[in-house]
PDB file of C-alpha atoms in Angstrom:
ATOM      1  CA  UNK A  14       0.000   0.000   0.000  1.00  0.00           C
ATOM      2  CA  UNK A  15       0.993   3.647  -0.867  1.00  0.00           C
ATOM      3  CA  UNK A  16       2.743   5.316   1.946  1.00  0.00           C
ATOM      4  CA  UNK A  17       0.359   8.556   1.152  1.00  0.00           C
ATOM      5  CA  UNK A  18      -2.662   6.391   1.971  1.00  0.00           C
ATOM      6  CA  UNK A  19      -1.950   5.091   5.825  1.00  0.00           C
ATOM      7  CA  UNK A  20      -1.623   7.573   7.880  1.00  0.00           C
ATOM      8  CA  UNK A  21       1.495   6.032  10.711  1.00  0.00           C
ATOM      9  CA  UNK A  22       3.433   5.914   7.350  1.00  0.00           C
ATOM     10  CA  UNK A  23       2.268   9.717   5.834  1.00  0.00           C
ATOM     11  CA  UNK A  24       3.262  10.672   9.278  1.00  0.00           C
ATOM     12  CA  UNK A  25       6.756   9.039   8.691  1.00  0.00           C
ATOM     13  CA  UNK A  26       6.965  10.244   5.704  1.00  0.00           C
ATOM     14  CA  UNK A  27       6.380  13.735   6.701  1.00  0.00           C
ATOM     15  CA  UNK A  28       8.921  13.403   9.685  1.00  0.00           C
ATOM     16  CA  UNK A  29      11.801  12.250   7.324  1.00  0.00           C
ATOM     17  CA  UNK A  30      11.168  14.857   5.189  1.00  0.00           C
ATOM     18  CA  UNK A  31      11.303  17.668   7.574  1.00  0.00           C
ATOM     19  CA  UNK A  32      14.426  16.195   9.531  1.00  0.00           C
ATOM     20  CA  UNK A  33      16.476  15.513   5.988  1.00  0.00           C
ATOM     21  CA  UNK A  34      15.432  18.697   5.043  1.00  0.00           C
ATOM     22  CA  UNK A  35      16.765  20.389   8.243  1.00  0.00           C
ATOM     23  CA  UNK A  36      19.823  18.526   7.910  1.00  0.00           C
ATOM     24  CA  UNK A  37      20.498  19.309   4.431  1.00  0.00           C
ATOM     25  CA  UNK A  38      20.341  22.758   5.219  1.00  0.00           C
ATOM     26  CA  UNK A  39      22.247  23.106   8.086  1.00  0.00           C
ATOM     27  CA  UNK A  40      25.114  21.253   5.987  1.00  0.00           C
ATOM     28  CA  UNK A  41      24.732  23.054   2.935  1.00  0.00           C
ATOM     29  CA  UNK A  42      22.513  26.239   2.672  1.00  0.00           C
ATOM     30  CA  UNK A  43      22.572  27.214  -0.666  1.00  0.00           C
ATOM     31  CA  UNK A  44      20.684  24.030  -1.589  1.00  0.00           C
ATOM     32  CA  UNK A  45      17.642  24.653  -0.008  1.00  0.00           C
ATOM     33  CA  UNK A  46      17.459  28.379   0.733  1.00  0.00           C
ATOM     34  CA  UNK A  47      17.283  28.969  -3.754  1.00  0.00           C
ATOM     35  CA  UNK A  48      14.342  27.439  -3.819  1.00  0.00           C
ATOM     36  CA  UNK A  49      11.964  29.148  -1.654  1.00  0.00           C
ATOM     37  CA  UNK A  50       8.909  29.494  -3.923  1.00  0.00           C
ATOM     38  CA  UNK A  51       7.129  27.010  -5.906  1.00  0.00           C
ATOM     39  CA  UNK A  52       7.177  23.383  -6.123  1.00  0.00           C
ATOM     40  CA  UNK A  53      10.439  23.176  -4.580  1.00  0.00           C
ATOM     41  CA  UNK A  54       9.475  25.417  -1.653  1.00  0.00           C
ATOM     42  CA  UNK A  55       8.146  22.682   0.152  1.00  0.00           C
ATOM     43  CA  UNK A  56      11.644  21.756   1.101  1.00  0.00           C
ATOM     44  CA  UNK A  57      12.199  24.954   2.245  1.00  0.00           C
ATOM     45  CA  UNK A  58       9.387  24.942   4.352  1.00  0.00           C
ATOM     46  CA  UNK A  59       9.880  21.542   5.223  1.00  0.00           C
ATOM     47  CA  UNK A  60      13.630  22.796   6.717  1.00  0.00           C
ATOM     48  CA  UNK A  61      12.155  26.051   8.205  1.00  0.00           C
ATOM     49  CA  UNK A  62       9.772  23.941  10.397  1.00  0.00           C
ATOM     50  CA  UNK A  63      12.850  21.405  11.143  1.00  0.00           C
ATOM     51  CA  UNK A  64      14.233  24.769  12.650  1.00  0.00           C
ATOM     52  CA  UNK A  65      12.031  26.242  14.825  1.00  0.00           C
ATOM     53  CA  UNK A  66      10.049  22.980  15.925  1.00  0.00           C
ATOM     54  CA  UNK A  67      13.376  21.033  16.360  1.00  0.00           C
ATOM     55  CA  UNK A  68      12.096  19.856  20.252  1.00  0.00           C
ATOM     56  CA  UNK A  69       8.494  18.739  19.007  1.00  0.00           C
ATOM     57  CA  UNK A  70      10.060  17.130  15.899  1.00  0.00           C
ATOM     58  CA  UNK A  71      12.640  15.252  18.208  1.00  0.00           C
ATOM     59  CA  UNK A  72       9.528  14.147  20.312  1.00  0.00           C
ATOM     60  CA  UNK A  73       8.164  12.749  17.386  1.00  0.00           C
ATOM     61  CA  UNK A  74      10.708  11.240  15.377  1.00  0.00           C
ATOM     62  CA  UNK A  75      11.397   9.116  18.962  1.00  0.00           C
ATOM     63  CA  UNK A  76       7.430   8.162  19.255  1.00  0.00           C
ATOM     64  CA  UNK A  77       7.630   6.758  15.608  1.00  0.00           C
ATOM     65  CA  UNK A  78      10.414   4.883  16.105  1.00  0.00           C
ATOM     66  CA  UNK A  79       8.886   3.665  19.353  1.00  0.00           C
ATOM     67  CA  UNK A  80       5.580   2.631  17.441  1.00  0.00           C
ATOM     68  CA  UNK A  81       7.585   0.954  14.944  1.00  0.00           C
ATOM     69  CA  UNK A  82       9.547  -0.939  17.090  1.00  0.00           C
ATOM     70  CA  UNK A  83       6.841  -2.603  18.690  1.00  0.00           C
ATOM     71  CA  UNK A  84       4.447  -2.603  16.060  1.00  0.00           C
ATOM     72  CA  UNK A  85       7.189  -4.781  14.276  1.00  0.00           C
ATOM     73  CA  UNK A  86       7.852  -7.192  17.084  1.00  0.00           C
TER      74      UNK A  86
END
């Protein structure tokens, strides 16, 4: 099944994108910070919420990863 179409695995989806995209720009700026409009500027804001939600982000990257690991067991 898609990962857009159950909602523990959107919610995955969504927190890998944010974090990578937080990452990336903390690394290298200039990738992310040219593209702040249009299709692209989803990463942007993807990285800007990274930023400034880092604590809540944390907190939910770690209750994924706890659901995972026991939904898996």
């Amino acid at each position: 099944m898609s990962a857009l179409f159950h909602f523990e695995s959107l919610l995955l989806t969504l927190l890998l994108m944010i974090c990578t995209c937080s990452y990336i720009r903390a690394v290298a700026p200039s990738l992310i910070d040219r593209n702040k409009e249009g299709f692209l500027g989803v990463f942007f804001k993807s990285a800007r919420i990274g930023e400034r939600l880092s604590p809540y982000v944390a907190i939910a990257c770690v209750t994924m990863a706890v659901r995972r690991l026991i939904s898996d067991s």
